[in-house]
Amino acid sequence: MNATGNKSIPLGREFFERETLTVARELLGKTLVRRIDGLLMSGRIVETEAYVGQDDLACHAARGRTARVEVMFGEAGRAYVYLIYGMYYCLNFVTEQEGYPAAVLIRALEPTEGIKTMSDNRGGRRGREIASGPGKLCQAMAIDRTLNGVDVCENQKLWVADGGGVPDDFVERSPRIGVDYAGACAMWPWRFTVAGNEFLSR
DNA sequence: CTCTCGATGCGCT
DNA sequence: GCGCATCGAGAGA
């Protein structure tokens, strides 16, 4: 164990049980870890978005409690993985109290370990092309619907480790990407990024 | 560099 | 049927 935390120790449930905006902000700088066939991949989280409750028209749960979003209503610390545009997956972590639908979307990573594997999973793309987007990072880490609902506080295949944080001076907020359909909600500054980071989406 | 557009499957109307 | 919390190829500047 050192100042940046131990990658083998998952963040506990209390981390995810807080307000979604807090979790989204605090996830910046943390390490997303994926283990598959004994192989370890990891990356520093540099971009997140908060999706909060049924009044947030951009939140999948705004249309009610359906089978797809059931996991969002569940226990904090679960992964919510869904298919988008028929071909990409997006990874979220469920937040807040059971019964309240909210989650944080992981939008971009700065690859740190297992970069070769992630690059291969991305068809040989390198550097910022590996994980600078929610679909890209899932492809890089081979994250798909089989991980939907897993408890990342108690899991051997997917978890979040400490890996340090980001000072307030380096945290920027902006409107969420790709939610123009959500009316006024689309303008809320619920996207969190590490200022000036090379590995952000877009 | 920027912009446009097609891919592709599933949940919901 | 419609539309989506996306991405990358291709065209043009």
PDB file of C-alpha atoms (C1' of nucleotides) in Angstrom:
ATOM      1  CA  MET A   1       0.000   0.000   0.000  1.00  0.00           C
ATOM      2  CA  ASN A   2       1.254   3.465  -0.828  1.00  0.00           C
ATOM      3  CA  ALA A   3       0.039   7.018  -1.339  1.00  0.00           C
ATOM      4  CA  THR A   4      -1.766   6.167  -4.556  1.00  0.00           C
ATOM      5  CA  GLY A   5      -3.507   3.135  -3.076  1.00  0.00           C
ATOM      6  CA  ASN A   6      -3.328  -0.559  -3.863  1.00  0.00           C
ATOM      7  CA  LYS A   7      -4.816  -1.675  -7.149  1.00  0.00           C
ATOM      8  CA  SER A   8      -5.930  -4.982  -5.658  1.00  0.00           C
ATOM      9  CA  ILE A   9      -8.218  -3.287  -3.110  1.00  0.00           C
ATOM     10  CA  PRO A  10     -11.645  -2.253  -4.471  1.00  0.00           C
ATOM     11  CA  LEU A  11     -13.320   0.948  -3.309  1.00  0.00           C
ATOM     12  CA  GLY A  12     -16.004   0.055  -0.782  1.00  0.00           C
ATOM     13  CA  ARG A  13     -19.748   0.465  -1.062  1.00  0.00           C
ATOM     14  CA  GLU A  14     -19.706   3.650   1.029  1.00  0.00           C
ATOM     15  CA  PHE A  15     -17.818   5.342  -1.819  1.00  0.00           C
ATOM     16  CA  PHE A  16     -20.725   4.752  -4.201  1.00  0.00           C
ATOM     17  CA  GLU A  17     -23.550   5.334  -1.719  1.00  0.00           C
ATOM     18  CA  ARG A  18     -23.001   9.113  -1.755  1.00  0.00           C
ATOM     19  CA  GLU A  19     -24.660  11.778  -3.897  1.00  0.00           C
ATOM     20  CA  THR A  20     -24.157  10.969  -7.565  1.00  0.00           C
ATOM     21  CA  LEU A  21     -22.493  14.301  -8.402  1.00  0.00           C
ATOM     22  CA  THR A  22     -20.021  13.690  -5.581  1.00  0.00           C
ATOM     23  CA  VAL A  23     -19.263  10.182  -6.790  1.00  0.00           C
ATOM     24  CA  ALA A  24     -18.816  11.409 -10.378  1.00  0.00           C
ATOM     25  CA  ARG A  25     -16.354  14.044  -9.238  1.00  0.00           C
ATOM     26  CA  GLU A  26     -14.506  11.742  -6.837  1.00  0.00           C
ATOM     27  CA  LEU A  27     -14.104   9.006  -9.451  1.00  0.00           C
ATOM     28  CA  LEU A  28     -11.717  11.277 -11.367  1.00  0.00           C
ATOM     29  CA  GLY A  29      -8.180  10.031 -10.801  1.00  0.00           C
ATOM     30  CA  LYS A  30      -9.329   6.644  -9.520  1.00  0.00           C
ATOM     31  CA  THR A  31      -8.203   3.477 -11.251  1.00  0.00           C
ATOM     32  CA  LEU A  32     -10.577   1.244 -13.179  1.00  0.00           C
ATOM     33  CA  VAL A  33      -9.273  -2.323 -13.077  1.00  0.00           C
ATOM     34  CA  ARG A  34     -10.316  -5.227 -15.295  1.00  0.00           C
ATOM     35  CA  ARG A  35      -9.040  -8.770 -14.873  1.00  0.00           C
ATOM     36  CA  ILE A  36      -9.747 -11.337 -17.551  1.00  0.00           C
ATOM     37  CA  ASP A  37      -8.064 -14.734 -17.887  1.00  0.00           C
ATOM     38  CA  GLY A  38      -5.508 -13.709 -15.263  1.00  0.00           C
ATOM     39  CA  LEU A  39      -4.577 -10.666 -17.303  1.00  0.00           C
ATOM     40  CA  LEU A  40      -4.762  -7.226 -15.702  1.00  0.00           C
ATOM     41  CA  MET A  41      -5.805  -4.045 -17.456  1.00  0.00           C
ATOM     42  CA  SER A  42      -6.186  -0.689 -15.762  1.00  0.00           C
ATOM     43  CA  GLY A  43      -6.676   2.964 -16.501  1.00  0.00           C
ATOM     44  CA  ARG A  44      -6.992   6.285 -14.718  1.00  0.00           C
ATOM     45  CA  ILE A  45     -10.523   7.658 -14.913  1.00  0.00           C
ATOM     46  CA  VAL A  46     -10.388  11.124 -16.504  1.00  0.00           C
ATOM     47  CA  GLU A  47     -14.009  11.739 -17.572  1.00  0.00           C
ATOM     48  CA  THR A  48     -17.370  10.889 -15.982  1.00  0.00           C
ATOM     49  CA  GLU A  49     -21.030  11.889 -16.187  1.00  0.00           C
ATOM     50  CA  ALA A  50     -23.784  11.800 -13.562  1.00  0.00           C
ATOM     51  CA  TYR A  51     -27.290  10.496 -14.313  1.00  0.00           C
ATOM     52  CA  VAL A  52     -29.576  11.229 -11.415  1.00  0.00           C
ATOM     53  CA  GLY A  53     -33.109  10.069 -10.768  1.00  0.00           C
ATOM     54  CA  GLN A  54     -36.375  10.092 -12.664  1.00  0.00           C
ATOM     55  CA  ASP A  55     -36.532  13.884 -13.047  1.00  0.00           C
ATOM     56  CA  ASP A  56     -33.318  13.842 -15.079  1.00  0.00           C
ATOM     57  CA  LEU A  57     -34.702  13.357 -18.585  1.00  0.00           C
ATOM     58  CA  ALA A  58     -31.304  12.167 -19.817  1.00  0.00           C
ATOM     59  CA  CYS A  59     -31.317   9.355 -17.257  1.00  0.00           C
ATOM     60  CA  HIS A  60     -32.509   6.005 -18.578  1.00  0.00           C
ATOM     61  CA  ALA A  61     -34.637   5.630 -15.452  1.00  0.00           C
ATOM     62  CA  ALA A  62     -36.688   8.706 -16.370  1.00  0.00           C
ATOM     63  CA  ARG A  63     -38.993   6.432 -18.360  1.00  0.00           C
ATOM     64  CA  GLY A  64     -39.748   4.273 -15.375  1.00  0.00           C
ATOM     65  CA  ARG A  65     -38.616   1.078 -13.762  1.00  0.00           C
ATOM     66  CA  THR A  66     -38.107  -1.314 -16.669  1.00  0.00           C
ATOM     67  CA  ALA A  67     -36.053  -4.463 -16.978  1.00  0.00           C
ATOM     68  CA  ARG A  68     -33.155  -2.643 -18.596  1.00  0.00           C
ATOM     69  CA  VAL A  69     -32.744  -0.050 -15.848  1.00  0.00           C
ATOM     70  CA  GLU A  70     -33.612  -2.309 -12.935  1.00  0.00           C
ATOM     71  CA  VAL A  71     -30.001  -2.408 -11.800  1.00  0.00           C
ATOM     72  CA  MET A  72     -29.994   1.406 -11.490  1.00  0.00           C
ATOM     73  CA  PHE A  73     -32.648   1.093  -8.806  1.00  0.00           C
ATOM     74  CA  GLY A  74     -30.538  -1.379  -6.899  1.00  0.00           C
ATOM     75  CA  GLU A  75     -27.624  -1.338  -4.511  1.00  0.00           C
ATOM     76  CA  ALA A  76     -24.811   1.189  -4.993  1.00  0.00           C
ATOM     77  CA  GLY A  77     -21.569  -0.227  -6.332  1.00  0.00           C
ATOM     78  CA  ARG A  78     -23.143  -2.380  -9.036  1.00  0.00           C
ATOM     79  CA  ALA A  79     -22.128  -2.080 -12.674  1.00  0.00           C
ATOM     80  CA  TYR A  80     -24.800  -0.932 -15.110  1.00  0.00           C
ATOM     81  CA  VAL A  81     -23.694  -1.995 -18.593  1.00  0.00           C
ATOM     82  CA  TYR A  82     -25.910  -1.438 -21.615  1.00  0.00           C
ATOM     83  CA  LEU A  83     -25.706  -1.718 -25.388  1.00  0.00           C
ATOM     84  CA  ILE A  84     -25.929   1.509 -27.376  1.00  0.00           C
ATOM     85  CA  TYR A  85     -26.424   1.976 -31.136  1.00  0.00           C
ATOM     86  CA  GLY A  86     -26.508  -1.783 -31.473  1.00  0.00           C
ATOM     87  CA  MET A  87     -22.760  -2.174 -31.236  1.00  0.00           C
ATOM     88  CA  TYR A  88     -21.105  -0.422 -28.304  1.00  0.00           C
ATOM     89  CA  TYR A  89     -21.315  -0.919 -24.571  1.00  0.00           C
ATOM     90  CA  CYS A  90     -21.299   1.768 -21.895  1.00  0.00           C
ATOM     91  CA  LEU A  91     -20.150   1.235 -18.309  1.00  0.00           C
ATOM     92  CA  ASN A  92     -21.777   2.925 -15.321  1.00  0.00           C
ATOM     93  CA  PHE A  93     -21.581   2.519 -11.563  1.00  0.00           C
ATOM     94  CA  VAL A  94     -24.801   2.641  -9.586  1.00  0.00           C
ATOM     95  CA  THR A  95     -24.887   5.273  -6.818  1.00  0.00           C
ATOM     96  CA  GLU A  96     -26.978   6.437  -3.843  1.00  0.00           C
ATOM     97  CA  GLN A  97     -29.539   4.484  -1.870  1.00  0.00           C
ATOM     98  CA  GLU A  98     -31.377   1.393  -3.022  1.00  0.00           C
ATOM     99  CA  GLY A  99     -34.630   2.353  -4.721  1.00  0.00           C
ATOM    100  CA  TYR A 100     -33.242   5.648  -6.049  1.00  0.00           C
ATOM    101  CA  PRO A 101     -32.136   5.256  -9.691  1.00  0.00           C
ATOM    102  CA  ALA A 102     -28.799   6.957 -10.339  1.00  0.00           C
ATOM    103  CA  ALA A 103     -25.413   6.119 -11.807  1.00  0.00           C
ATOM    104  CA  VAL A 104     -22.125   7.505 -13.063  1.00  0.00           C
ATOM    105  CA  LEU A 105     -21.059   6.860 -16.656  1.00  0.00           C
ATOM    106  CA  ILE A 106     -17.345   6.253 -17.163  1.00  0.00           C
ATOM    107  CA  ARG A 107     -16.459   8.146 -20.346  1.00  0.00           C
ATOM    108  CA  ALA A 108     -12.686   8.070 -20.714  1.00  0.00           C
ATOM    109  CA  LEU A 109      -9.545   6.462 -19.335  1.00  0.00           C
ATOM    110  CA  GLU A 110      -5.854   7.122 -19.445  1.00  0.00           C
ATOM    111  CA  PRO A 111      -4.509   3.553 -19.925  1.00  0.00           C
ATOM    112  CA  THR A 112      -1.960   2.534 -17.301  1.00  0.00           C
ATOM    113  CA  GLU A 113      -1.583  -1.275 -17.270  1.00  0.00           C
ATOM    114  CA  GLY A 114      -2.136  -3.965 -19.871  1.00  0.00           C
ATOM    115  CA  ILE A 115      -1.901  -1.371 -22.603  1.00  0.00           C
ATOM    116  CA  LYS A 116      -0.870  -3.944 -25.202  1.00  0.00           C
ATOM    117  CA  THR A 117      -3.982  -6.026 -24.543  1.00  0.00           C
ATOM    118  CA  MET A 118      -6.248  -2.989 -24.651  1.00  0.00           C
ATOM    119  CA  SER A 119      -4.633  -1.835 -27.875  1.00  0.00           C
ATOM    120  CA  ASP A 120      -5.180  -5.285 -29.410  1.00  0.00           C
ATOM    121  CA  ASN A 121      -8.824  -5.218 -28.292  1.00  0.00           C
ATOM    122  CA  ARG A 122      -9.112  -1.894 -30.121  1.00  0.00           C
ATOM    123  CA  GLY A 123      -7.790  -3.211 -33.401  1.00  0.00           C
ATOM    124  CA  GLY A 124      -4.273  -1.948 -32.820  1.00  0.00           C
ATOM    125  CA  ARG A 125      -5.198   1.636 -32.040  1.00  0.00           C
ATOM    126  CA  ARG A 126      -2.828   3.341 -29.644  1.00  0.00           C
ATOM    127  CA  GLY A 127      -2.455   6.220 -27.236  1.00  0.00           C
ATOM    128  CA  ARG A 128      -5.540   8.348 -26.824  1.00  0.00           C
ATOM    129  CA  GLU A 129      -7.437   6.226 -29.343  1.00  0.00           C
ATOM    130  CA  ILE A 130      -7.598   3.310 -26.892  1.00  0.00           C
ATOM    131  CA  ALA A 131     -10.081   4.545 -24.316  1.00  0.00           C
ATOM    132  CA  SER A 132     -11.133   8.151 -25.074  1.00  0.00           C
ATOM    133  CA  GLY A 133     -14.860   7.430 -25.086  1.00  0.00           C
ATOM    134  CA  PRO A 134     -17.410   5.241 -23.287  1.00  0.00           C
ATOM    135  CA  GLY A 135     -17.688   2.725 -26.121  1.00  0.00           C
ATOM    136  CA  LYS A 136     -13.955   2.670 -26.721  1.00  0.00           C
ATOM    137  CA  LEU A 137     -13.021   1.910 -23.123  1.00  0.00           C
ATOM    138  CA  CYS A 138     -15.491  -0.963 -22.941  1.00  0.00           C
ATOM    139  CA  GLN A 139     -14.069  -2.414 -26.129  1.00  0.00           C
ATOM    140  CA  ALA A 140     -10.504  -1.970 -24.827  1.00  0.00           C
ATOM    141  CA  MET A 141     -11.315  -3.742 -21.557  1.00  0.00           C
ATOM    142  CA  ALA A 142     -13.704  -6.327 -23.056  1.00  0.00           C
ATOM    143  CA  ILE A 143     -16.604  -5.064 -20.967  1.00  0.00           C
ATOM    144  CA  ASP A 144     -20.003  -6.298 -22.153  1.00  0.00           C
ATOM    145  CA  ARG A 145     -23.464  -7.157 -20.847  1.00  0.00           C
ATOM    146  CA  THR A 146     -22.188 -10.199 -18.971  1.00  0.00           C
ATOM    147  CA  LEU A 147     -20.886  -7.666 -16.424  1.00  0.00           C
ATOM    148  CA  ASN A 148     -24.247  -5.926 -16.042  1.00  0.00           C
ATOM    149  CA  GLY A 149     -25.275  -6.047 -12.397  1.00  0.00           C
ATOM    150  CA  VAL A 150     -21.991  -7.262 -10.950  1.00  0.00           C
ATOM    151  CA  ASP A 151     -20.995  -5.845  -7.592  1.00  0.00           C
ATOM    152  CA  VAL A 152     -17.716  -4.026  -8.218  1.00  0.00           C
ATOM    153  CA  CYS A 153     -17.081  -3.813  -4.478  1.00  0.00           C
ATOM    154  CA  GLU A 154     -16.807  -7.637  -4.407  1.00  0.00           C
ATOM    155  CA  ASN A 155     -15.580  -8.745  -7.785  1.00  0.00           C
ATOM    156  CA  GLN A 156     -12.549 -10.442  -9.318  1.00  0.00           C
ATOM    157  CA  LYS A 157     -13.173  -9.250 -12.851  1.00  0.00           C
ATOM    158  CA  LEU A 158     -13.998  -5.555 -12.523  1.00  0.00           C
ATOM    159  CA  TRP A 159     -13.452  -3.004  -9.779  1.00  0.00           C
ATOM    160  CA  VAL A 160     -12.271   0.514  -8.949  1.00  0.00           C
ATOM    161  CA  ALA A 161      -9.103   1.072  -6.931  1.00  0.00           C
ATOM    162  CA  ASP A 162      -8.017   4.283  -5.256  1.00  0.00           C
ATOM    163  CA  GLY A 163      -5.046   5.422  -7.336  1.00  0.00           C
ATOM    164  CA  GLY A 164      -5.243   8.981  -6.026  1.00  0.00           C
ATOM    165  CA  GLY A 165      -7.530  11.895  -6.717  1.00  0.00           C
ATOM    166  CA  VAL A 166      -7.654  15.143  -8.657  1.00  0.00           C
ATOM    167  CA  PRO A 167      -7.454  18.566  -6.934  1.00  0.00           C
ATOM    168  CA  ASP A 168     -10.401  20.939  -7.436  1.00  0.00           C
ATOM    169  CA  ASP A 169      -8.232  23.236  -9.581  1.00  0.00           C
ATOM    170  CA  PHE A 170      -7.979  20.473 -12.173  1.00  0.00           C
ATOM    171  CA  VAL A 171     -11.647  19.462 -12.266  1.00  0.00           C
ATOM    172  CA  GLU A 172     -13.814  20.957 -14.998  1.00  0.00           C
ATOM    173  CA  ARG A 173     -17.585  20.651 -15.377  1.00  0.00           C
ATOM    174  CA  SER A 174     -19.552  20.850 -18.612  1.00  0.00           C
ATOM    175  CA  PRO A 175     -22.848  19.649 -20.118  1.00  0.00           C
ATOM    176  CA  ARG A 176     -23.193  15.947 -20.784  1.00  0.00           C
ATOM    177  CA  ILE A 177     -22.448  14.570 -24.244  1.00  0.00           C
ATOM    178  CA  GLY A 178     -25.058  13.176 -26.599  1.00  0.00           C
ATOM    179  CA  VAL A 179     -28.184  13.976 -24.581  1.00  0.00           C
ATOM    180  CA  ASP A 180     -29.647  16.837 -26.642  1.00  0.00           C
ATOM    181  CA  TYR A 181     -32.997  15.071 -26.596  1.00  0.00           C
ATOM    182  CA  ALA A 182     -33.300  15.744 -22.851  1.00  0.00           C
ATOM    183  CA  GLY A 183     -34.423  19.380 -23.095  1.00  0.00           C
ATOM    184  CA  ALA A 184     -33.203  21.654 -20.300  1.00  0.00           C
ATOM    185  CA  CYS A 185     -31.500  18.719 -18.553  1.00  0.00           C
ATOM    186  CA  ALA A 186     -29.046  18.560 -21.443  1.00  0.00           C
ATOM    187  CA  MET A 187     -27.477  21.813 -20.287  1.00  0.00           C
ATOM    188  CA  TRP A 188     -26.833  20.807 -16.703  1.00  0.00           C
ATOM    189  CA  PRO A 189     -23.048  20.673 -16.044  1.00  0.00           C
ATOM    190  CA  TRP A 190     -22.952  17.056 -14.950  1.00  0.00           C
ATOM    191  CA  ARG A 191     -19.921  16.010 -16.961  1.00  0.00           C
ATOM    192  CA  PHE A 192     -16.648  15.959 -15.005  1.00  0.00           C
ATOM    193  CA  THR A 193     -13.249  16.035 -16.691  1.00  0.00           C
ATOM    194  CA  VAL A 194      -9.607  16.311 -15.685  1.00  0.00           C
ATOM    195  CA  ALA A 195      -8.610  19.704 -17.102  1.00  0.00           C
ATOM    196  CA  GLY A 196      -6.383  19.520 -20.149  1.00  0.00           C
ATOM    197  CA  ASN A 197      -6.046  15.752 -20.051  1.00  0.00           C
ATOM    198  CA  GLU A 198      -4.992  14.230 -23.347  1.00  0.00           C
ATOM    199  CA  PHE A 199      -7.269  11.199 -23.041  1.00  0.00           C
ATOM    200  CA  LEU A 200     -10.692  12.859 -22.927  1.00  0.00           C
ATOM    201  CA  SER A 201     -13.444  12.000 -25.422  1.00  0.00           C
ATOM    202  CA  ARG A 202     -14.041  14.185 -28.479  1.00  0.00           C
TER     203      ARG A 202
ATOM    204  C1'  DC B   1      -8.166  19.673 -39.179  1.00  0.00           C
ATOM    205  C1'  DT B   2     -13.850  19.519 -39.668  1.00  0.00           C
ATOM    206  C1'  DC B   3     -18.137  17.648 -41.070  1.00  0.00           C
ATOM    207  C1'  DT B   4     -21.434  14.043 -42.538  1.00  0.00           C
ATOM    208  C1'  DC B   5     -23.269   9.674 -42.486  1.00  0.00           C
ATOM    209  C1'  DG B   6     -23.888   4.634 -41.995  1.00  0.00           C
ATOM    210  C1'  DA B   7     -23.480   0.627 -38.986  1.00  0.00           C
ATOM    211  C1'  DT B   8     -26.416  -2.359 -36.078  1.00  0.00           C
ATOM    212  C1'  DG B   9     -29.518  -4.589 -32.171  1.00  0.00           C
ATOM    213  C1'  DC B  10     -32.633  -3.966 -28.760  1.00  0.00           C
ATOM    214  C1'  DG B  11     -36.110  -1.772 -25.695  1.00  0.00           C
ATOM    215  C1'  DC B  12     -39.939   0.698 -25.889  1.00  0.00           C
ATOM    216  C1'  DT B  13     -44.296   2.952 -28.306  1.00  0.00           C
TER     217       DT B  13
ATOM    218  C1'  DG C   1     -41.283   0.971 -36.435  1.00  0.00           C
ATOM    219  C1'  DC C   2     -38.253   4.606 -33.998  1.00  0.00           C
ATOM    220  C1'  DG C   3     -34.447   6.236 -31.721  1.00  0.00           C
ATOM    221  C1'  DC C   4     -30.443   5.694 -29.068  1.00  0.00           C
ATOM    222  C1'  DA C   5     -25.484   8.299 -22.734  1.00  0.00           C
ATOM    223  C1'  DT C   6     -21.194   6.000 -30.098  1.00  0.00           C
ATOM    224  C1'  DC C   7     -17.625   5.433 -33.316  1.00  0.00           C
ATOM    225  C1'  DG C   8     -14.864   5.612 -37.493  1.00  0.00           C
ATOM    226  C1'  DA C   9     -14.504   6.011 -42.549  1.00  0.00           C
ATOM    227  C1'  DG C  10     -14.499   9.139 -46.087  1.00  0.00           C
ATOM    228  C1'  DA C  11     -14.820  13.712 -48.215  1.00  0.00           C
ATOM    229  C1'  DG C  12     -13.459  18.312 -48.356  1.00  0.00           C
ATOM    230  C1'  DA C  13     -10.819  22.480 -46.786  1.00  0.00           C
TER     231       DA C  13
END
